[in-house]
Amino acid sequence: MSTPQYFQKGFGLKTVVGPVLAQNYASAVVEKLKNLGYEARVGELTLKLAREFGFCYGVDRAVEYAYETREQFPDRRIFLSGEIIHNPDVNGRIERLGIRLLPGAKDPRVRYAEVEQADVVILPAFGVPVGEMEHLRGKGCVLVDTTCGSVLNVWKNVHKYAREGFTAVIHGKHHHEETKATASQALTHEGGHYLCVRDREQATLVCDFIRGRATAGAILARFADAISPGFDPDRDLLRVGLANQTTMLMSESLEIQEMLRQAMRERFGEDGLRERFRAFDTICSATQDRQDAVQKMLAAGGLDVMIVIGGYNSSNTQALARICADELPTWHIRGPEGLEGAALRHRPVGVHSSESFVDAWLPQGPVTVGLTAGASTPNNVVGEVVQKILALRGHTVDELAAV
Ligand code: SF4
């Protein structure tokens, strides 16, 4: 009997890897904060933690499968097709298990050049494009696919759009792994096409084109990197179906959906709209829960400053930071290493620039600091950040008390 080469449901080793995962990623500090009602105080410092934050079900599962894979194949070379999730702490720990992260080359022949039949390749929670998958299957190596069920659901819908003659308009970052994988699903049916819009501004241009106020040339120039090969705006924007990268800002996704619906209605009328427009909500529930929790926290008021923890390239962390930055001073940090004495290294919110530095971010006197973390941030990272903030005021976790 030949060995199965494709695994999608783990290896049933949860009891073996569970204690290791808990040791690596759990945090007594976070547990204490939760037990104190997600809000605690010491001296003039109050800390508030969002009710939903950190690891989502998809990331939990992907990380667990990576550890299980190491157990299952102790003697084989194991590769990860890029980062398993967008968190440097987690990727570092996985690399220390002896799992190698492959470079992010566009061409699968380059990316997987080293991989041989006897090797194991782990595919990340956000999935890989169809072409990469075919290339890997051709190699005959063992594949451990951790693609999240919520991402698979988006793929299913995008594939359906293509089959029914709709172009997938994807609210997402065209260079993000998940969006690249999702877009590739539109090409699995003959004549399928996609266009990725990043934000309202880009959606406005697409709407202008639909209304006849922008040229096909303007679309092709603006979206050169974000459309399917051979995309013809005059042909491919007559019937559109909306989809999202699962981790985008929910409010923006809904707004873009409405903008496109309105533009299609104006051009084709109510009857035409029914024939030519499809939409469904593909923001995953974990992303939505984290965004809802932070909005609730902001609505309750009383916060002076917000710390959002997550990889700089983590889309859902960026979305959380954008929500907070609309209301109060917000710092997006990668983890505890971002806090250097009184200073802080951070990614400026909503700006596509590299890291920035601020000398003194914590106001003097009584202060309430809000905390949340993206879906790829483990609790141990959150806990270490809390400890560093407390240390800034000369306190420890043991002193924290309920408000
Ligand atoms: S953010 Fe959502 S789609 Fe992405 S891995 Fe987590 S649960 Fe899955």
Tab-separated table of N, CA and C in Angstrom, residues 167 209-210 212 214-217 219-220 230-239 267-268 276:
chain	number	residue	atom	x	y	z
A	167	THR	N	-16.778	38.013	-13.248
A	167	THR	CA	-15.408	38.352	-12.863
A	167	THR	C	-15.359	38.541	-11.345
A	209	PHE	N	-15.513	53.598	-14.022
A	209	PHE	CA	-15.468	52.906	-15.316
A	209	PHE	C	-16.840	52.302	-15.634
A	210	ILE	N	-17.434	51.659	-14.647
A	210	ILE	CA	-18.743	51.019	-14.874
A	210	ILE	C	-19.769	52.070	-15.299
A	212	GLY	N	-19.129	54.678	-16.966
A	212	GLY	CA	-18.698	55.300	-18.224
A	212	GLY	C	-17.924	56.581	-18.026
A	214	ALA	N	-14.712	56.633	-16.706
A	214	ALA	CA	-13.261	56.382	-16.757
A	214	ALA	C	-13.008	55.423	-17.922
A	215	THR	N	-11.824	55.478	-18.486
A	215	THR	CA	-11.522	54.659	-19.663
A	215	THR	C	-10.963	53.292	-19.271
A	216	ALA	N	-11.044	52.383	-20.234
A	216	ALA	CA	-10.445	51.058	-20.026
A	216	ALA	C	-8.944	51.207	-19.794
A	217	GLY	N	-8.335	52.168	-20.489
A	217	GLY	CA	-6.898	52.400	-20.327
A	217	GLY	C	-6.555	52.762	-18.889
A	219	ILE	N	-8.150	51.855	-16.218
A	219	ILE	CA	-8.246	50.633	-15.394
A	219	ILE	C	-6.996	49.778	-15.587
A	220	LEU	N	-6.620	49.581	-16.831
A	220	LEU	CA	-5.465	48.720	-17.111
A	220	LEU	C	-4.186	49.292	-16.508
A	230	GLY	N	-4.815	39.094	-19.733
A	230	GLY	CA	-5.794	39.302	-20.813
A	230	GLY	C	-7.054	40.031	-20.373
A	231	PHE	N	-7.010	40.643	-19.199
A	231	PHE	CA	-8.208	41.319	-18.671
A	231	PHE	C	-8.631	42.442	-19.619
A	232	ASP	N	-9.919	42.442	-19.980
A	232	ASP	CA	-10.461	43.483	-20.851
A	232	ASP	C	-11.608	44.159	-20.094
A	233	PRO	N	-11.389	45.381	-19.589
A	233	PRO	CA	-12.425	46.024	-18.768
A	233	PRO	C	-13.784	46.084	-19.472
A	234	ASP	N	-13.779	46.336	-20.797
A	234	ASP	CA	-15.063	46.454	-21.526
A	234	ASP	C	-15.828	45.133	-21.502
A	235	ARG	N	-15.118	44.034	-21.466
A	235	ARG	CA	-15.761	42.713	-21.463
A	235	ARG	C	-15.896	42.154	-20.047
A	236	ASP	N	-14.874	42.395	-19.234
A	236	ASP	CA	-14.801	41.659	-17.959
A	236	ASP	C	-15.389	42.414	-16.765
A	237	LEU	N	-15.900	43.612	-17.004
A	237	LEU	CA	-16.579	44.290	-15.893
A	237	LEU	C	-18.079	44.435	-16.171
A	238	LEU	N	-18.595	43.550	-17.013
A	238	LEU	CA	-20.041	43.574	-17.298
A	238	LEU	C	-20.818	42.722	-16.295
A	239	ARG	N	-20.150	41.727	-15.749
A	239	ARG	CA	-20.764	40.853	-14.735
A	239	ARG	C	-19.723	40.636	-13.635
A	267	ARG	N	-25.855	51.675	-14.064
A	267	ARG	CA	-25.571	51.361	-15.474
A	267	ARG	C	-26.602	50.417	-16.081
A	268	PHE	N	-27.019	49.404	-15.304
A	268	PHE	CA	-27.840	48.342	-15.915
A	268	PHE	C	-29.277	48.287	-15.402
A	276	ARG	N	-26.298	40.652	-13.150
A	276	ARG	CA	-24.881	40.971	-13.345
A	276	ARG	C	-24.074	41.200	-12.080
